PDB file of C-alpha atoms and ligand atoms in Angstrom:
ATOM      1  CA  MET A1418      -1.662  24.544  12.955  1.00 46.00           C
ATOM      2  CA  ASN A1419       1.580  26.146  12.044  1.00 50.00           C
ATOM      3  CA  LEU A1420       3.783  25.131   9.139  1.00 48.00           C
ATOM      4  CA  LEU A1421       6.417  23.431  11.334  1.00 47.00           C
ATOM      5  CA  LYS A1422       3.821  21.245  12.908  1.00 47.00           C
ATOM      6  CA  ILE A1423       2.333  20.335   9.550  1.00 45.00           C
ATOM      7  CA  MET A1424       5.848  19.444   8.234  1.00 44.00           C
ATOM      8  CA  ALA A1425       6.468  17.318  11.299  1.00 41.00           C
ATOM      9  CA  LEU A1426       3.238  15.497  10.895  1.00 43.00           C
ATOM     10  CA  ALA A1427       4.005  14.971   7.162  1.00 41.00           C
ATOM     11  CA  CYS A1428       7.338  13.363   8.113  1.00 39.00           C
ATOM     12  CA  LEU A1429       5.589  11.027  10.544  1.00 42.00           C
ATOM     13  CA  PHE A1430       2.925   9.914   8.084  1.00 45.00           C
ATOM     14  CA  ILE A1431       4.567   9.923   4.763  1.00 48.00           C
ATOM     15  CA  CYS A1432       6.658   6.893   4.472  1.00 54.00           C
ATOM     16  CA  CYS A1433       8.203   4.980   1.741  1.00 61.00           C
ATOM     17  CA  THR A1434      10.143   1.820   1.114  1.00 63.00           C
ATOM     18  CA  ALA A1435      13.425   2.137  -0.716  1.00 65.00           C
ATOM     19  CA  ALA A1436      13.695   0.193  -3.859  1.00 61.00           C
ATOM     20  CA  ASP A1437      15.419  -3.080  -3.203  1.00 59.00           C
ATOM     21  CA  ASP A1438      15.046  -5.601  -5.955  1.00 55.00           C
ATOM     22  CA  ASP A1439      16.601  -8.419  -3.896  1.00 58.00           C
ATOM     23  CA  GLN A1440      13.899  -8.787  -1.317  1.00 60.00           C
ATOM     24  CA  ILE A1441      12.236 -12.217  -1.094  1.00 61.00           C
ATOM     25  CA  PRO A1442       8.623 -12.863  -0.349  1.00 52.00           C
ATOM     26  CA  LEU A1443       8.245 -14.386   3.152  1.00 61.00           C
ATOM     27  CA  ASN A1444       5.655 -16.231   5.176  1.00 67.00           C
ATOM     28  CA  PRO A1445       5.852 -19.315   2.899  1.00 69.00           C
ATOM     29  CA  LYS A1446       2.884 -20.833   4.731  1.00 86.00           C
ATOM     30  CA  LEU A1447      -0.492 -19.659   3.431  1.00 91.00           C
ATOM     31  CA  ILE A1448      -3.088 -19.215   6.105  1.00 95.00           C
ATOM     32  CA  PHE A1449      -6.736 -18.501   5.188  1.00 96.00           C
ATOM     33  CA  ILE A1450      -9.601 -18.225   7.621  1.00 96.00           C
ATOM     34  CA  ASP A1451     -13.276 -18.161   6.844  1.00 95.00           C
ATOM     35  CA  ASN A1452     -14.524 -15.097   8.610  1.00 96.00           C
ATOM     36  CA  PRO A1453     -11.789 -12.648   9.577  1.00 98.00           C
ATOM     37  CA  GLU A1454     -12.775 -10.455  12.512  1.00 98.00           C
ATOM     38  CA  LYS A1455     -12.188  -7.298  10.473  1.00 98.00           C
ATOM     39  CA  THR A1456     -12.656  -6.968   6.722  1.00 98.00           C
ATOM     40  CA  ILE A1457     -12.230  -4.020   4.472  1.00 98.00           C
ATOM     41  CA  LYS A1458     -12.536  -3.341   0.709  1.00 98.00           C
ATOM     42  CA  ILE A1459      -9.461  -2.530  -1.294  1.00 98.00           C
ATOM     43  CA  ASP A1460      -9.645  -0.927  -4.725  1.00 98.00           C
ATOM     44  CA  ILE A1461      -6.936  -1.509  -7.282  1.00 98.00           C
ATOM     45  CA  ILE A1462      -6.239   1.615  -9.328  1.00 97.00           C
ATOM     46  CA  TYR A1463      -3.979   1.403 -12.352  1.00 97.00           C
ATOM     47  CA  VAL A1464      -2.218   4.667 -13.045  1.00 96.00           C
ATOM     48  CA  LEU A1465      -2.047   5.403 -16.766  1.00 96.00           C
ATOM     49  CA  PRO A1466      -0.563   8.336 -18.800  1.00 95.00           C
ATOM     50  CA  SER A1467      -3.461   8.619 -21.298  1.00 95.00           C
ATOM     51  CA  THR A1468      -6.533   6.839 -22.575  1.00 94.00           C
ATOM     52  CA  GLN A1469      -4.410   5.489 -25.374  1.00 94.00           C
ATOM     53  CA  ILE A1470      -2.690   3.059 -22.979  1.00 93.00           C
ATOM     54  CA  ASN A1471      -4.574   0.174 -21.456  1.00 91.00           C
ATOM     55  CA  GLN A1472      -4.324  -1.265 -17.944  1.00 91.00           C
ATOM     56  CA  SER A1473      -3.166  -4.551 -19.417  1.00 92.00           C
ATOM     57  CA  ILE A1474       0.407  -3.142 -19.377  1.00 93.00           C
ATOM     58  CA  TYR A1475       0.388  -4.081 -15.710  1.00 94.00           C
ATOM     59  CA  ASN A1476      -0.615  -7.695 -16.441  1.00 95.00           C
ATOM     60  CA  LEU A1477      -1.958  -8.287 -12.926  1.00 97.00           C
ATOM     61  CA  ASN A1478      -4.498 -10.756 -11.692  1.00 97.00           C
ATOM     62  CA  GLU A1479      -6.224  -8.654  -8.983  1.00 97.00           C
ATOM     63  CA  MET A1480      -7.896 -11.489  -7.216  1.00 97.00           C
ATOM     64  CA  ASP A1481      -4.625 -13.444  -7.019  1.00 97.00           C
ATOM     65  CA  LEU A1482      -2.926 -10.398  -5.441  1.00 97.00           C
ATOM     66  CA  ILE A1483      -5.662 -10.072  -2.811  1.00 98.00           C
ATOM     67  CA  ASN A1484      -5.485 -13.782  -2.045  1.00 96.00           C
ATOM     68  CA  HIS A1485      -1.691 -13.453  -1.723  1.00 95.00           C
ATOM     69  CA  LEU A1486      -2.035 -10.525   0.737  1.00 96.00           C
ATOM     70  CA  ASN A1487      -4.742 -12.313   2.776  1.00 97.00           C
ATOM     71  CA  GLY A1488      -2.974 -15.707   2.877  1.00 96.00           C
ATOM     72  CA  ARG A1489       0.626 -14.564   3.442  1.00 93.00           C
ATOM     73  CA  PHE A1490       0.206 -11.575   5.662  1.00 95.00           C
ATOM     74  CA  PHE A1491      -3.221 -10.630   6.975  1.00 97.00           C
ATOM     75  CA  HIS A1492      -5.708 -13.513   7.618  1.00 97.00           C
ATOM     76  CA  ARG A1493      -3.380 -14.877  10.265  1.00 97.00           C
ATOM     77  CA  TYR A1494      -4.108 -11.655  12.173  1.00 98.00           C
ATOM     78  CA  ASN A1495      -7.827 -11.892  11.632  1.00 98.00           C
ATOM     79  CA  ILE A1496      -7.801  -9.080   9.028  1.00 98.00           C
ATOM     80  CA  GLY A1497      -9.233  -9.676   5.573  1.00 98.00           C
ATOM     81  CA  PHE A1498      -9.182  -7.715   2.341  1.00 98.00           C
ATOM     82  CA  ILE A1499     -12.008  -7.919  -0.145  1.00 98.00           C
ATOM     83  CA  LEU A1500     -11.464  -6.848  -3.747  1.00 98.00           C
ATOM     84  CA  GLY A1501     -13.484  -3.757  -4.299  1.00 98.00           C
ATOM     85  CA  GLU A1502     -13.339  -2.009  -7.690  1.00 97.00           C
ATOM     86  CA  THR A1503     -10.621  -2.208 -10.297  1.00 97.00           C
ATOM     87  CA  ARG A1504     -10.249   1.234 -11.812  1.00 96.00           C
ATOM     88  CA  THR A1505      -7.874   3.443 -13.722  1.00 97.00           C
ATOM     89  CA  LEU A1506      -6.444   6.965 -12.998  1.00 97.00           C
ATOM     90  CA  ILE A1507      -5.190   8.903 -15.994  1.00 97.00           C
ATOM     91  CA  ASN A1508      -2.422  11.003 -14.549  1.00 95.00           C
ATOM     92  CA  LYS A1509       0.867  11.666 -16.303  1.00 94.00           C
ATOM     93  CA  GLU A1510       2.544  13.254 -13.222  1.00 93.00           C
ATOM     94  CA  LEU A1511       1.932  10.175 -11.113  1.00 94.00           C
ATOM     95  CA  TYR A1512       2.485   7.667 -13.968  1.00 94.00           C
ATOM     96  CA  ASP A1513       6.065   8.792 -14.299  1.00 92.00           C
ATOM     97  CA  LEU A1514       7.543   9.878 -10.937  1.00 90.00           C
ATOM     98  CA  ARG A1515      11.115  10.077 -12.218  1.00 87.00           C
ATOM     99  CA  ASP A1516      10.836  13.857 -12.519  1.00 82.00           C
ATOM    100  CA  ASN A1517       9.714  14.171  -8.880  1.00 84.00           C
ATOM    101  CA  ARG A1518      12.650  12.552  -7.115  1.00 86.00           C
ATOM    102  CA  GLY A1519      12.480  13.534  -3.373  1.00 86.00           C
ATOM    103  CA  SER A1520       8.889  14.730  -3.609  1.00 89.00           C
ATOM    104  CA  GLU A1521       7.197  11.454  -4.678  1.00 90.00           C
ATOM    105  CA  ALA A1522       5.104  11.406  -1.511  1.00 92.00           C
ATOM    106  CA  SER A1523       3.657  14.845  -1.864  1.00 93.00           C
ATOM    107  CA  VAL A1524       2.973  14.322  -5.537  1.00 93.00           C
ATOM    108  CA  PHE A1525       1.209  11.013  -4.834  1.00 95.00           C
ATOM    109  CA  PHE A1526      -1.114  12.397  -2.083  1.00 95.00           C
ATOM    110  CA  MET A1527      -1.824  15.517  -4.058  1.00 95.00           C
ATOM    111  CA  GLU A1528      -2.551  13.727  -7.374  1.00 95.00           C
ATOM    112  CA  THR A1529      -4.868  11.143  -5.714  1.00 96.00           C
ATOM    113  CA  LYS A1530      -6.791  13.569  -3.602  1.00 95.00           C
ATOM    114  CA  GLU A1531      -9.800  13.483  -5.850  1.00 95.00           C
ATOM    115  CA  SER A1532      -9.822   9.877  -6.860  1.00 96.00           C
ATOM    116  CA  TYR A1533      -9.450   7.911  -3.651  1.00 96.00           C
ATOM    117  CA  LYS A1534     -12.559   6.540  -2.052  1.00 96.00           C
ATOM    118  CA  LYS A1535     -12.950   7.167   1.691  1.00 94.00           C
ATOM    119  CA  ASP A1536     -14.820   3.980   2.608  1.00 95.00           C
ATOM    120  CA  ARG A1537     -11.989   1.649   1.692  1.00 97.00           C
ATOM    121  CA  VAL A1538      -8.210   1.215   1.106  1.00 97.00           C
ATOM    122  CA  ASN A1539      -7.085   2.476  -2.245  1.00 98.00           C
ATOM    123  CA  MET A1540      -4.029   0.829  -3.897  1.00 98.00           C
ATOM    124  CA  TYR A1541      -2.518   2.726  -6.747  1.00 97.00           C
ATOM    125  CA  ILE A1542      -0.099   0.937  -9.066  1.00 97.00           C
ATOM    126  CA  ILE A1543       2.606   2.432 -11.221  1.00 95.00           C
ATOM    127  CA  LYS A1544       5.557   1.028 -13.105  1.00 92.00           C
ATOM    128  CA  ARG A1545       8.715   0.384 -11.063  1.00 91.00           C
ATOM    129  CA  ASP A1546      10.779   1.727 -14.016  1.00 86.00           C
ATOM    130  CA  HIS A1547       9.046   5.063 -13.628  1.00 86.00           C
ATOM    131  CA  THR A1548      10.506   5.771 -10.146  1.00 87.00           C
ATOM    132  CA  ILE A1549      14.092   6.231  -9.042  1.00 84.00           C
ATOM    133  CA  GLY A1550      14.327   5.765  -5.339  1.00 80.00           C
ATOM    134  CA  ILE A1551      11.032   4.268  -4.156  1.00 86.00           C
ATOM    135  CA  ALA A1552       9.288   0.944  -4.138  1.00 88.00           C
ATOM    136  CA  GLY A1553       6.108   2.178  -2.480  1.00 91.00           C
ATOM    137  CA  LEU A1554       4.393   4.796  -0.375  1.00 91.00           C
ATOM    138  CA  GLY A1555       1.468   4.692   2.087  1.00 94.00           C
ATOM    139  CA  ARG A1556      -0.661   6.911   4.226  1.00 93.00           C
ATOM    140  CA  ASN A1557      -4.268   7.742   5.004  1.00 93.00           C
ATOM    141  CA  GLN A1558      -6.107   4.874   3.257  1.00 96.00           C
ATOM    142  CA  ARG A1559      -3.882   5.183   0.209  1.00 97.00           C
ATOM    143  CA  ALA A1560      -0.942   3.042  -0.918  1.00 97.00           C
ATOM    144  CA  LEU A1561       1.220   3.429  -4.020  1.00 96.00           C
ATOM    145  CA  ILE A1562       2.985   0.269  -5.049  1.00 95.00           C
ATOM    146  CA  THR A1563       5.343  -0.106  -7.983  1.00 94.00           C
ATOM    147  CA  ASP A1564       4.483  -3.120 -10.053  1.00 94.00           C
ATOM    148  CA  LYS A1565       7.642  -5.123  -9.366  1.00 92.00           C
ATOM    149  CA  PHE A1566       6.906  -4.981  -5.671  1.00 93.00           C
ATOM    150  CA  LEU A1567       3.283  -6.122  -5.621  1.00 95.00           C
ATOM    151  CA  TYR A1568       4.261  -9.581  -4.435  1.00 93.00           C
ATOM    152  CA  LYS A1569       7.022  -8.408  -2.047  1.00 92.00           C
ATOM    153  CA  THR A1570       6.797  -7.239   1.533  1.00 93.00           C
ATOM    154  CA  THR A1571       6.482  -3.633   0.207  1.00 93.00           C
ATOM    155  CA  CYS A1572       2.764  -4.332  -0.280  1.00 95.00           C
ATOM    156  CA  PRO A1573       1.756  -5.217   3.322  1.00 96.00           C
ATOM    157  CA  HIS A1574       4.248  -2.618   4.590  1.00 95.00           C
ATOM    158  CA  GLU A1575       2.528   0.238   2.569  1.00 96.00           C
ATOM    159  CA  ILE A1576      -0.937  -1.099   3.447  1.00 97.00           C
ATOM    160  CA  GLY A1577       0.167  -0.977   7.126  1.00 97.00           C
ATOM    161  CA  HIS A1578       0.988   2.758   6.594  1.00 97.00           C
ATOM    162  CA  ALA A1579      -2.333   3.267   4.877  1.00 97.00           C
ATOM    163  CA  LEU A1580      -3.952   1.765   7.978  1.00 97.00           C
ATOM    164  CA  GLY A1581      -2.112   4.094  10.320  1.00 97.00           C
ATOM    165  CA  LEU A1582       1.059   2.216  11.202  1.00 97.00           C
ATOM    166  CA  PHE A1583       4.448   3.907  11.669  1.00 96.00           C
ATOM    167  CA  HIS A1584       7.897   2.349  11.182  1.00 96.00           C
ATOM    168  CA  HIS A1585       9.216  -0.239  13.626  1.00 96.00           C
ATOM    169  CA  ALA A1586      12.808  -0.981  14.360  1.00 95.00           C
ATOM    170  CA  ASP A1587      12.763  -4.810  14.609  1.00 94.00           C
ATOM    171  CA  GLU A1588      14.049  -6.340  11.414  1.00 91.00           C
ATOM    172  CA  ASN A1589      11.450  -9.088  11.382  1.00 92.00           C
ATOM    173  CA  ASN A1590       8.620  -6.552  11.600  1.00 95.00           C
ATOM    174  CA  ILE A1591       6.747  -5.781   8.394  1.00 95.00           C
ATOM    175  CA  MET A1592       6.944  -2.072   9.320  1.00 96.00           C
ATOM    176  CA  CYS A1593      10.718  -2.028   9.454  1.00 94.00           C
ATOM    177  CA  GLN A1594      12.439   0.262   6.920  1.00 91.00           C
ATOM    178  CA  ILE A1595      15.484  -1.780   6.392  1.00 84.00           C
ATOM    179  CA  ASN A1596      16.160  -5.353   5.380  1.00 78.00           C
ATOM    180  CA  SER A1597      12.873  -5.840   3.542  1.00 81.00           C
ATOM    181  CA  HIS A1598      13.882  -9.488   2.937  1.00 82.00           C
ATOM    182  CA  SER A1599      13.418 -10.242   6.700  1.00 87.00           C
ATOM    183  CA  ARG A1600      10.054  -8.668   7.259  1.00 91.00           C
ATOM    184  CA  ILE A1601       7.498 -11.236   8.354  1.00 92.00           C
ATOM    185  CA  ILE A1602       5.342 -10.212  11.352  1.00 94.00           C
ATOM    186  CA  PHE A1603       2.994  -7.578  12.707  1.00 97.00           C
ATOM    187  CA  LEU A1604       2.957  -7.091  16.499  1.00 98.00           C
ATOM    188  CA  ASP A1605      -0.300  -7.306  18.510  1.00 98.00           C
ATOM    189  CA  SER A1606      -0.313  -3.541  19.027  1.00 98.00           C
ATOM    190  CA  GLN A1607       0.025  -3.010  15.214  1.00 98.00           C
ATOM    191  CA  VAL A1608      -2.734  -5.421  14.544  1.00 98.00           C
ATOM    192  CA  LYS A1609      -4.968  -3.657  17.063  1.00 98.00           C
ATOM    193  CA  LYS A1610      -4.200  -0.249  15.412  1.00 98.00           C
ATOM    194  CA  MET A1611      -5.055  -1.639  11.923  1.00 98.00           C
ATOM    195  CA  LYS A1612      -8.311  -3.149  13.187  1.00 98.00           C
ATOM    196  CA  GLU A1613      -9.266   0.131  14.809  1.00 98.00           C
ATOM    197  CA  SER A1614      -8.476   2.005  11.505  1.00 98.00           C
ATOM    198  CA  ILE A1615     -10.608  -0.548   9.573  1.00 98.00           C
ATOM    199  CA  GLN A1616     -13.477  -0.087  12.055  1.00 97.00           C
ATOM    200  CA  LYS A1617     -13.255   3.605  11.689  1.00 96.00           C
ATOM    201  CA  ILE A1618     -13.152   3.549   7.873  1.00 96.00           C
ATOM    202  CA  ASN A1619     -16.076   1.105   7.680  1.00 96.00           C
ATOM    203  CA  SER A1620     -18.297   2.904  10.133  1.00 91.00           C
ATOM    204  CA  SER A1621     -17.770   6.549   9.265  1.00 76.00           C
ATOM    205  CA  TYR A1622     -19.282   6.429   5.724  1.00 63.00           C
TER     206      TYR A1622
HETATM  207 ZN1   ZN B 305       7.514   2.742   5.336  1.00 50.50          ZN
END
C-alpha cells in the first residue's frame, strides 16, 4: 500500500470530537434490557504520568459509567457493554497531549499499541485540561475520552468509531461531528455495523 493510500485511510478512520463544553447529555429516558443481542467487554484504562500518581485523580465510578452508556445509548439498540478490567497506563506523552496539538490521533494510536486488548473495546481516559482541541478520539477498538466528556455524547460517539463507524451528517446522529448537544440516535445501518464489529471482535480471539 502506498503512502497516499495509507494517509487517506488514516483520515477516514482517525476521528475526533472537538472540545465543546456546552454539550448536554441526551436521551433522558434510561432503557435497560435483560439480554442484549450483542455484548462486548470494555476495559477502562486510566492514563497516568508516573507511578507516583494514583488513578483516583479521575474520581470515576466505572460501573456507573457503563450503566450510563448502556441505559442512555446502547441497550435500546440491543448492544450491551460489560465492564472488563480497570487498569492504568503509565505514559507521559499521552497523559499530557498539549504538546501534540494536531497529532493527537497518531500519538494516541502509537502510544496504546502495546496496551490495548484485542478481544474487547479499550477506553483510555485522560484529563480534559491536558488537551487543547479535542474531547475524544476513536478507532480500531480503542477510544480516548477526556474526563469531562465521559458523560457526554462524546463517549458513545468515540465508541462508535472504535466499532467501525464513520461520521454522519444528520445533526441528531451520534456520529455527527457538529452540534454535539443534539446527538441522540444511531441508524439501523450503524447498529448493524457495530454488531458486526462486536461479532468479529468476540469471535476472532
Ligand atoms: Zn468523530
